Structures are given as structure tokens and as C-alpha cells.
Short mmCIF file of C-alpha atoms in Angstrom, two decimals:
data_model
loop_
_atom_site.label_atom_id
_atom_site.label_comp_id
_atom_site.label_asym_id
_atom_site.label_seq_id
_atom_site.Cartn_x
_atom_site.Cartn_y
_atom_site.Cartn_z
CA MET A 856 123.44 100.58 180.75
CA ALA A 857 126.69 100.75 179.20
CA LEU A 858 128.50 97.59 178.47
CA LEU A 859 131.71 96.35 180.00
CA LYS A 860 134.53 96.53 177.69
CA GLU A 861 137.12 93.83 177.39
CA LYS A 862 140.74 94.57 176.89
CA LEU A 863 142.11 94.23 173.71
CA TYR A 864 145.87 93.08 173.85
CA THR A 865 148.35 93.59 171.00
CA THR A 866 151.72 92.82 170.35
CA ASP A 867 153.30 95.10 172.97
CA ASP A 868 151.63 93.08 175.56
CA ILE A 869 153.36 90.13 174.15
CA TYR A 870 156.85 91.98 174.35
CA ALA A 871 155.98 93.21 178.16
CA LEU A 872 155.84 89.36 179.12
CA PRO A 873 157.97 88.27 181.84
CA ASP A 874 161.08 86.07 180.62
CA GLY A 875 160.01 82.79 180.12
CA LYS A 876 156.52 83.31 180.10
CA ARG A 877 154.99 82.57 176.08
CA ALA A 878 151.65 83.27 174.56
CA GLU A 879 150.39 83.81 171.55
CA LEU A 880 147.30 86.36 170.49
CA PHE A 881 143.80 85.75 168.32
CA ASP A 882 142.01 89.08 167.58
CA GLY A 883 143.34 90.91 170.34
CA GLN A 884 142.91 87.68 173.21
CA LEU A 885 145.66 86.63 174.81
CA TYR A 886 146.38 82.84 175.11
CA ASP A 887 149.05 81.70 177.55
CA MET A 888 151.29 79.00 176.51
CA ALA A 889 152.70 76.19 178.41
CA PRO A 890 156.10 75.17 178.66
CA PRO A 891 156.81 72.14 175.92
CA ASN A 892 158.02 68.58 177.40
CA PHE A 893 160.71 66.53 176.08
CA LEU A 894 158.87 64.52 173.54
CA HIS A 895 157.07 68.00 171.78
CA GLN A 896 161.02 69.63 171.59
CA LYS A 897 162.26 66.88 169.95
CA LEU A 898 159.47 66.35 167.32
CA VAL A 899 159.66 70.20 166.79
CA LEU A 900 163.34 69.66 166.13
CA GLN A 901 163.34 66.28 163.55
CA LEU A 902 160.46 67.81 161.63
CA SER A 903 162.51 70.79 161.11
CA VAL A 904 165.98 68.96 160.12
CA LYS A 905 163.79 66.80 158.22
CA ILE A 906 162.10 69.02 156.02
CA ALA A 907 165.28 71.67 155.73
CA ASN A 908 167.26 68.71 154.58
CA TYR A 909 164.72 67.99 151.76
CA ILE A 910 164.46 71.60 150.87
CA ASP A 911 168.19 71.74 151.05
CA ALA A 912 168.91 68.91 148.38
CA LYS A 913 166.09 70.07 146.26
CA GLY A 914 167.84 73.54 146.19
CA GLY A 915 165.00 75.46 147.33
CA GLU A 916 164.58 78.14 148.58
CA CYS A 917 161.92 77.92 151.38
CA GLU A 918 162.90 78.95 155.26
CA VAL A 919 162.27 76.55 157.91
CA MET A 920 161.79 78.00 161.20
CA PRO A 921 160.79 76.43 164.87
CA ALA A 922 159.60 77.50 167.51
CA PRO A 923 159.70 80.71 168.98
CA PHE A 924 159.55 81.92 166.29
CA ALA A 925 156.88 85.13 165.53
CA VAL A 926 154.26 84.69 162.77
CA PHE A 927 152.21 88.01 162.60
CA LEU A 928 149.58 86.21 160.55
CA ASN A 929 147.02 89.08 159.61
CA LYS A 930 150.00 91.95 159.37
CA ASP A 931 148.44 93.74 162.49
CA ASN A 932 149.32 93.75 166.29
CA ARG A 933 146.64 91.81 167.16
CA THR A 934 146.91 88.34 165.98
CA TYR A 935 150.58 87.18 166.92
CA VAL A 936 151.24 83.04 167.15
CA GLU A 937 154.85 81.17 167.39
CA PRO A 938 153.72 77.66 165.30
CA ASP A 939 155.83 74.77 166.32
CA VAL A 940 157.37 74.67 162.92
CA SER A 941 156.86 77.64 160.01
CA ILE A 942 157.69 77.14 156.47
CA ILE A 943 158.08 80.00 154.57
CA CYS A 944 158.75 79.83 150.71
CA ASP A 945 158.07 83.55 150.16
CA LYS A 946 160.91 85.37 151.68
CA SER A 947 159.59 89.13 151.76
CA LYS A 948 157.51 88.10 154.14
CA LEU A 949 160.74 87.71 156.91
CA ASP A 950 162.40 90.57 158.83
CA ASP A 951 164.25 90.66 162.02
CA TYR A 952 160.72 90.30 164.10
CA GLY A 953 159.48 86.92 162.62
CA CYS A 954 157.01 86.25 159.26
CA ASN A 955 154.66 89.14 158.31
CA GLY A 956 151.91 86.90 156.70
CA ALA A 957 151.13 83.61 156.35
CA PRO A 958 153.64 80.55 155.71
CA ASP A 959 153.01 78.27 153.39
CA TRP A 960 153.09 75.32 155.73
CA VAL A 961 152.42 75.06 159.99
CA ILE A 962 152.91 72.62 162.03
CA GLU A 963 151.06 72.54 165.68
CA ILE A 964 152.12 69.90 167.77
CA THR A 965 149.62 69.90 170.56
CA SER A 966 149.95 70.19 174.25
CA PRO A 967 148.01 67.58 176.84
CA SER A 968 147.08 70.60 178.60
CA ASP A 969 144.58 72.36 175.71
CA PRO A 970 144.50 70.68 172.13
CA SER A 971 141.64 72.11 171.52
CA ARG A 972 142.90 75.30 170.59
CA ASP A 973 144.72 73.49 167.51
CA TYR A 974 141.73 72.22 166.13
CA GLY A 975 139.78 75.31 166.56
CA ILE A 976 140.75 78.95 166.50
CA LYS A 977 144.39 78.43 165.28
CA LEU A 978 142.57 75.90 162.19
CA PHE A 979 140.52 78.64 161.60
CA LYS A 980 142.84 81.15 161.43
CA TYR A 981 145.39 79.67 159.61
CA ARG A 982 142.91 78.94 156.90
CA SER A 983 141.25 82.40 156.65
CA ALA A 984 145.22 83.95 156.54
CA GLY A 985 146.15 82.27 153.49
CA VAL A 986 148.42 78.92 155.12
CA ARG A 987 148.42 76.51 152.38
CA GLU A 988 149.67 73.51 154.73
CA TYR A 989 148.77 72.96 158.12
CA TRP A 990 149.49 69.85 160.03
CA ILE A 991 148.30 68.63 163.92
CA VAL A 992 150.97 66.15 165.55
CA ASN A 993 148.95 64.81 168.35
CA PRO A 994 151.32 63.17 170.60
CA GLN A 995 148.76 61.68 172.79
CA LYS A 996 146.92 60.05 170.04
CA HIS A 997 149.72 59.63 168.35
CA THR A 998 147.81 61.20 165.16
CA ILE A 999 148.36 63.81 162.36
CA THR A 1000 145.64 65.49 160.96
CA VAL A 1001 146.81 67.21 157.68
CA PHE A 1002 144.77 69.90 155.79
CA ASP A 1003 145.24 70.72 152.40
CA PHE A 1004 144.22 74.13 152.14
CA GLU A 1005 145.76 75.00 148.59
CA LYS A 1006 143.11 72.02 147.28
CA ASP A 1007 140.55 72.73 149.67
CA GLN A 1008 140.51 69.66 150.99
CA ASN A 1009 139.02 69.38 154.48
CA SER A 1010 141.64 66.80 155.94
CA ASN A 1011 143.37 63.25 156.11
CA GLN A 1012 144.39 61.59 159.77
CA TYR A 1013 147.46 59.52 159.86
CA ASN A 1014 149.12 57.08 162.27
CA TRP A 1015 152.49 57.68 163.37
CA GLU A 1016 153.13 54.69 161.40
CA ASP A 1017 152.47 56.25 158.01
CA ASP A 1018 153.85 58.00 155.45
CA ILE A 1019 152.49 61.00 155.09
CA PRO A 1020 152.45 62.97 152.06
CA VAL A 1021 153.52 66.32 152.35
CA CYS A 1022 150.66 68.28 149.98
CA ILE A 1023 153.19 71.41 149.58
CA TYR A 1024 156.11 69.26 148.16
CA SER A 1025 154.81 65.97 146.24
CA ASP A 1026 157.66 64.26 146.29
CA LEU A 1027 158.32 64.32 150.65
CA THR A 1028 156.53 61.66 152.88
CA ILE A 1029 157.03 62.04 156.39
CA ASN A 1030 156.64 59.17 159.13
CA ILE A 1031 156.54 60.23 162.39
CA ALA A 1032 157.92 57.00 164.39
CA LYS A 1033 160.46 56.70 162.23
CA LEU A 1034 161.81 60.30 163.04
CA LEU A 1035 161.46 59.54 166.85
CA ASN A 1036 163.49 56.49 165.88
CA ARG A 1037 166.92 58.00 165.29
#
């Protein structure tokens, strides 16, 4: 008896989604994305501005890209993600369609509907693809989990009131509580 073959999706299926519908793709499996709420968007904006201002002040070359921004993590058509904030320092990875390969730093803000994806499949995929630093910001628990893949450390967990050291920038710290109280 033949096994049923599961459909494998590609980026063509992502581009064919109806207007306003967003999804991510992991090894050919499609995952719907819930619309972001106000706090989620405020975090994306404030984090992007804080990091971009730091990079500009230092004369840095890295690009800060908030979602929606396409990242072709494995440089193929079967894995497509839209991190909430992507920091890309190798500009050769950038083209009109997005980022081809791993960003240097990825920040994901968990969704109340499915935070496990950020702590599971995305953690594995980002680490495997070569992301140097990965933050998971959890608004429900007011925590930030930081993974420093470059130094091969597992993780550190912080509260919103903490000054969180950025691994790829030794002289930058971010305090989520202060960002939100602007």
C-alpha cells in the first residue's frame, strides 16, 4: 500500500496567498500567521528604531528590517520566514525580494495564539541557518530570552525592566520597559 504524500509548499504558495493573509514556510510546511496586536507592533517599532539609531550613531553598515520582510533562510523556496525584526550586516544577502540567508540578529515577538513556534522550530531553524543572535520577546510573560549562537551559549532570560546586553554589539543594552514608556 502506498503512503499518502503530503503536499510540500513553496514560496510560490506564499506569494499566491490572498491580500492581507500572511504565512511562514518551514521545509515546505505552511504556517499561518495571526495579525499582530497593538503591543506587538509597538515593540517592533521601538526595537527597530533603537537598534537603527545605535547603528547610525556608530556609523555601522547593518540594516534593520521590521516585518513584514522576507527572509529566505536556507536560500531555497521551501523555507520562508518574516521575523519581527531582522538585522542584516552582510548587504550581499539583500535584494529586492528580501534577505537570502541568515540575518545576523533576529527578534521574534511571541503571539498569544502560538508562542511555541518561536521557542521550537524557529529556534532550531535560526541556529542551523547561522543566525548569530536570537531574541524571543514574550509580552504575555514580560520576558526576553536571548540566545547567543556565536558564543554557543544556550540562553539567558531577562525581565522587561532589565538592561539586556546585545551579544553582537558589546556596548548596546536594551531595556524593554523604557522603550515602551516613551
